CSV table of C-alpha atoms in Angstrom, one decimal:
chain,number,residue,atom,x,y,z
A,69,UNK,CA,0.0,0.0,0.0
A,70,UNK,CA,0.8,3.7,0.0
A,71,UNK,CA,2.1,4.0,-3.5
A,72,UNK,CA,2.7,7.3,-5.2
A,73,UNK,CA,3.4,7.7,-8.9
A,74,UNK,CA,4.8,10.6,-10.9
A,75,UNK,CA,4.5,11.3,-14.6
A,76,UNK,CA,6.6,11.8,-16.6
A,77,UNK,CA,9.7,10.2,-15.1
A,78,UNK,CA,11.9,12.2,-17.4
A,79,UNK,CA,11.3,15.3,-19.5
A,80,UNK,CA,13.4,17.4,-21.8
A,81,UNK,CA,12.1,20.7,-23.0
A,82,UNK,CA,13.2,23.9,-24.6
A,83,UNK,CA,13.7,27.1,-22.7
A,84,UNK,CA,10.6,29.2,-22.4
A,85,UNK,CA,8.1,26.3,-22.6
A,86,UNK,CA,6.0,25.0,-19.7
A,87,UNK,CA,6.1,21.5,-18.3
A,88,UNK,CA,3.4,19.8,-16.2
A,89,UNK,CA,4.3,17.0,-13.7
A,90,UNK,CA,1.6,14.8,-12.2
A,91,UNK,CA,1.7,13.2,-8.8
A,92,UNK,CA,-0.8,10.5,-8.0
A,93,UNK,CA,-1.6,8.5,-4.9
A,94,UNK,CA,-2.6,5.2,-6.2
A,95,UNK,CA,-4.1,3.3,-3.3
A,96,UNK,CA,-4.9,6.0,-0.7
A,97,UNK,CA,-6.4,9.4,-0.4
A,98,UNK,CA,-3.8,12.1,0.0
A,99,UNK,CA,-5.1,15.1,1.9
A,100,UNK,CA,-1.7,16.7,1.7
A,101,UNK,CA,1.0,16.6,-1.0
A,102,UNK,CA,4.4,18.1,-0.9
A,103,UNK,CA,6.7,19.1,-3.8
A,104,UNK,CA,10.4,19.0,-3.5
A,105,UNK,CA,13.3,19.9,-5.7
A,106,UNK,CA,16.7,18.3,-5.5
A,107,UNK,CA,19.9,19.5,-7.3
A,108,UNK,CA,22.8,17.1,-7.8
A,109,UNK,CA,24.5,16.1,-4.7
A,110,UNK,CA,22.2,18.2,-2.6
A,111,UNK,CA,19.3,17.3,-0.3
A,112,UNK,CA,15.6,17.7,-0.9
A,113,UNK,CA,14.3,21.2,-0.6
A,114,UNK,CA,10.7,21.7,0.0
A,115,UNK,CA,9.0,23.9,-2.5
A,116,UNK,CA,5.4,23.9,-1.5
A,117,UNK,CA,2.7,22.1,0.4
A,118,UNK,CA,-0.7,21.6,-1.1
A,119,UNK,CA,-3.9,20.5,0.5
A,120,UNK,CA,-6.8,19.2,-1.5
A,121,UNK,CA,-9.2,21.9,-2.5
A,122,UNK,CA,-7.1,24.8,-1.3
A,123,UNK,CA,-4.2,27.0,-2.5
A,124,UNK,CA,-0.7,25.7,-2.1
A,125,UNK,CA,1.6,27.1,0.5
A,126,UNK,CA,5.0,28.0,-0.9
A,127,UNK,CA,8.3,28.0,0.9
A,128,UNK,CA,10.2,31.2,1.1
A,129,UNK,CA,12.1,32.0,-2.1
A,130,UNK,CA,9.9,29.8,-4.3
A,131,UNK,CA,8.0,31.8,-7.0
A,132,UNK,CA,4.4,30.8,-6.9
A,133,UNK,CA,3.7,32.3,-10.4
A,134,UNK,CA,6.5,30.2,-11.8
A,135,UNK,CA,5.7,26.9,-10.1
A,136,UNK,CA,1.9,26.4,-10.3
A,137,UNK,CA,0.5,23.8,-8.1
A,138,UNK,CA,-3.0,22.3,-8.3
A,139,UNK,CA,-4.4,19.7,-6.0
A,140,UNK,CA,-7.9,19.3,-7.4
A,141,UNK,CA,-8.6,15.8,-6.0
A,142,UNK,CA,-7.5,13.6,-3.2
A,143,UNK,CA,-5.4,11.5,-5.5
A,144,UNK,CA,-3.8,14.0,-7.9
A,145,UNK,CA,-1.6,17.0,-7.6
A,146,UNK,CA,0.2,18.7,-10.5
A,147,UNK,CA,3.2,21.0,-10.6
A,148,UNK,CA,3.6,23.2,-13.7
A,149,UNK,CA,6.9,24.8,-14.3
A,150,UNK,CA,6.1,27.8,-16.4
A,151,UNK,CA,8.5,29.4,-18.8
A,152,UNK,CA,11.2,27.0,-17.9
A,153,UNK,CA,14.9,28.0,-18.0
A,154,UNK,CA,18.0,25.9,-17.8
A,155,UNK,CA,18.4,26.8,-14.1
A,156,UNK,CA,15.1,25.0,-13.5
A,157,UNK,CA,16.7,21.7,-14.5
A,158,UNK,CA,16.4,19.5,-11.5
A,159,UNK,CA,14.9,16.4,-9.9
A,160,UNK,CA,11.4,17.1,-8.8
A,161,UNK,CA,9.9,14.8,-6.2
A,162,UNK,CA,6.4,14.7,-4.8
A,163,UNK,CA,5.2,13.1,-1.6
A,164,UNK,CA,1.8,12.5,-0.1
A,165,UNK,CA,0.4,12.0,3.4
A,166,UNK,CA,-3.0,10.9,4.5
A,167,UNK,CA,-3.7,13.8,6.8
A,168,UNK,CA,-2.3,17.3,7.4
A,169,UNK,CA,-1.1,16.2,10.8
A,170,UNK,CA,0.3,12.7,10.1
A,171,UNK,CA,4.0,12.8,9.8
A,172,UNK,CA,4.9,10.0,7.4
A,173,UNK,CA,5.2,11.0,3.8
A,174,UNK,CA,5.2,8.5,0.9
A,175,UNK,CA,7.4,9.6,-2.0
A,176,UNK,CA,6.9,9.4,-5.7
A,177,UNK,CA,9.8,8.1,-7.9
A,178,UNK,CA,10.7,11.6,-9.1
A,179,UNK,CA,10.8,13.5,-12.4
A,180,UNK,CA,14.0,14.5,-14.0
A,181,UNK,CA,13.6,17.8,-15.8
A,182,UNK,CA,16.2,19.0,-18.3
A,183,UNK,CA,15.7,22.5,-19.9
A,184,UNK,CA,17.8,23.1,-22.9
B,230,UNK,CA,13.8,27.1,12.1
B,231,UNK,CA,15.5,23.8,12.1
B,232,UNK,CA,19.3,23.1,11.8
B,233,UNK,CA,20.1,19.6,10.9
B,234,UNK,CA,23.7,18.4,10.7
B,235,UNK,CA,25.0,15.1,9.5
B,236,UNK,CA,28.4,14.1,8.0
B,237,UNK,CA,28.9,14.5,4.3
B,238,UNK,CA,30.4,11.1,3.6
B,239,UNK,CA,31.4,7.8,5.2
B,240,UNK,CA,33.2,4.9,3.8
B,241,UNK,CA,33.1,1.3,5.2
B,242,UNK,CA,33.8,-2.2,4.0
B,243,UNK,CA,31.3,-4.9,3.2
B,244,UNK,CA,30.2,-6.7,6.3
B,245,UNK,CA,31.2,-3.9,8.7
B,246,UNK,CA,29.0,-1.6,10.8
B,247,UNK,CA,28.5,2.1,10.2
B,248,UNK,CA,26.9,4.7,12.4
B,249,UNK,CA,25.5,7.9,10.9
B,250,UNK,CA,24.9,10.7,13.3
B,251,UNK,CA,22.4,13.5,13.0
B,252,UNK,CA,22.0,16.5,15.3
B,253,UNK,CA,19.1,18.9,15.1
B,254,UNK,CA,17.7,22.0,16.7
B,255,UNK,CA,14.0,22.6,16.4
B,256,UNK,CA,11.1,23.9,18.3
B,257,UNK,CA,8.1,21.7,18.8
B,258,UNK,CA,10.0,18.5,17.8
B,259,UNK,CA,7.5,15.9,16.6
B,260,UNK,CA,9.6,13.1,15.2
B,261,UNK,CA,12.7,12.2,13.2
B,262,UNK,CA,12.9,10.1,10.0
B,263,UNK,CA,15.7,8.4,8.3
B,264,UNK,CA,15.5,7.8,4.5
B,265,UNK,CA,17.7,6.0,2.1
B,266,UNK,CA,18.2,7.5,-1.4
B,267,UNK,CA,20.0,5.9,-4.3
B,268,UNK,CA,21.3,8.1,-7.0
B,269,UNK,CA,18.5,9.3,-9.3
B,270,UNK,CA,15.8,7.7,-7.2
B,271,UNK,CA,13.3,9.0,-4.7
B,272,UNK,CA,13.9,8.5,-0.9
B,273,UNK,CA,12.7,5.3,0.7
B,274,UNK,CA,11.5,5.2,4.3
B,275,UNK,CA,13.8,3.5,6.8
B,276,UNK,CA,12.7,4.5,10.3
B,277,UNK,CA,10.7,6.9,12.4
B,278,UNK,CA,11.6,7.9,16.0
B,279,UNK,CA,9.5,10.2,18.2
B,280,UNK,CA,10.4,8.8,21.6
B,281,UNK,CA,13.8,8.3,23.2
B,282,UNK,CA,15.5,5.0,22.6
B,283,UNK,CA,16.5,2.5,20.0
B,284,UNK,CA,14.3,1.1,17.3
B,285,UNK,CA,15.7,-2.0,15.6
B,286,UNK,CA,14.5,-3.2,12.2
B,287,UNK,CA,16.6,-6.0,10.7
B,288,UNK,CA,20.1,-4.7,9.8
B,289,UNK,CA,19.1,-1.1,10.4
B,290,UNK,CA,18.6,0.5,13.8
B,291,UNK,CA,17.8,4.1,14.7
B,292,UNK,CA,18.3,5.9,18.0
B,293,UNK,CA,16.9,9.1,19.3
B,294,UNK,CA,17.7,11.3,22.3
B,295,UNK,CA,15.3,14.2,22.4
B,296,UNK,CA,17.1,16.0,25.2
B,297,UNK,CA,20.3,16.0,23.2
B,298,UNK,CA,18.8,16.7,19.8
B,299,UNK,CA,20.6,13.7,18.5
B,300,UNK,CA,19.9,10.6,16.5
B,301,UNK,CA,21.9,8.0,14.8
B,302,UNK,CA,21.2,5.4,12.1
B,303,UNK,CA,23.2,2.1,12.5
B,304,UNK,CA,23.8,-0.1,9.5
B,305,UNK,CA,25.0,-3.6,10.3
B,306,UNK,CA,26.5,-6.3,8.1
B,307,UNK,CA,27.0,-3.8,5.3
B,308,UNK,CA,26.2,-4.9,1.8
B,309,UNK,CA,27.3,-3.3,-1.5
B,310,UNK,CA,23.7,-2.3,-2.2
B,311,UNK,CA,23.7,-0.2,1.0
B,312,UNK,CA,25.9,2.4,-0.9
B,313,UNK,CA,23.5,5.3,-1.0
B,314,UNK,CA,22.7,8.7,0.6
B,315,UNK,CA,21.1,8.6,4.0
B,316,UNK,CA,18.8,11.5,4.8
B,317,UNK,CA,17.9,12.6,8.3
B,318,UNK,CA,14.6,14.6,8.4
B,319,UNK,CA,12.8,16.3,11.2
B,320,UNK,CA,9.2,17.3,11.6
B,321,UNK,CA,7.8,19.6,14.2
B,322,UNK,CA,4.4,20.7,15.5
B,323,UNK,CA,5.0,24.1,14.1
B,324,UNK,CA,5.3,22.9,10.6
B,325,UNK,CA,2.1,21.0,9.9
B,326,UNK,CA,3.7,17.7,8.8
B,327,UNK,CA,6.5,19.3,6.7
B,328,UNK,CA,9.8,17.5,6.7
B,329,UNK,CA,13.1,19.4,7.0
B,330,UNK,CA,15.9,17.4,5.5
B,331,UNK,CA,19.5,17.3,6.4
B,332,UNK,CA,22.0,17.5,3.6
B,333,UNK,CA,22.4,13.7,3.6
B,334,UNK,CA,25.3,11.4,4.3
B,335,UNK,CA,26.8,9.5,1.3
B,336,UNK,CA,27.8,6.0,2.5
B,337,UNK,CA,30.3,4.2,0.3
B,338,UNK,CA,30.6,0.5,0.8
B,339,UNK,CA,33.8,-1.0,-0.5
B,340,UNK,CA,34.6,-4.7,-1.1
């Protein structure tokens, strides 16, 4: 149980285009989903927290107009990187938890974004 | 805020034991997680400690001392597949379930 999927697993795009990444909880309802970014040889940095049906809460320094997050259902959250640039190239990982208060997060397999 | 410190890298031989320390400073501490992450993959859950003491799970054990702001992950009978980054992550009552990750400790297992 507690499986989280991400799609696509890998994407290459041209600078200036937008990319959408999907995060799905396959066998449970995820009240809360988290989006992380990880640069090579660095740890995971939380970008934003999204609760189903409400606006995402962004961490300091993360541009909400650039990284659009939608959590329209209890099993799906999407992250759209708008007008992507090479510096946005990174490993994006989502995680999901069953309640806003429960600590354990179940991680998706990650999406490798490369912006040319 | 939360300051989480762990060593950058550790090397050990196959069959040996390695202990990865993690120190943290946080208000409203509500639990500490250890995750394993292989290169290019997402983290996988290893352990969760919220009370003081040692939690043993097969070859992996995790210890927590809340008063000292200290945890360690003990890997026994090391195998080559244990070569990975090990992430310490803390959650607090102030942060609504958010995890704050340490920088990770790269463990290299040699033959």
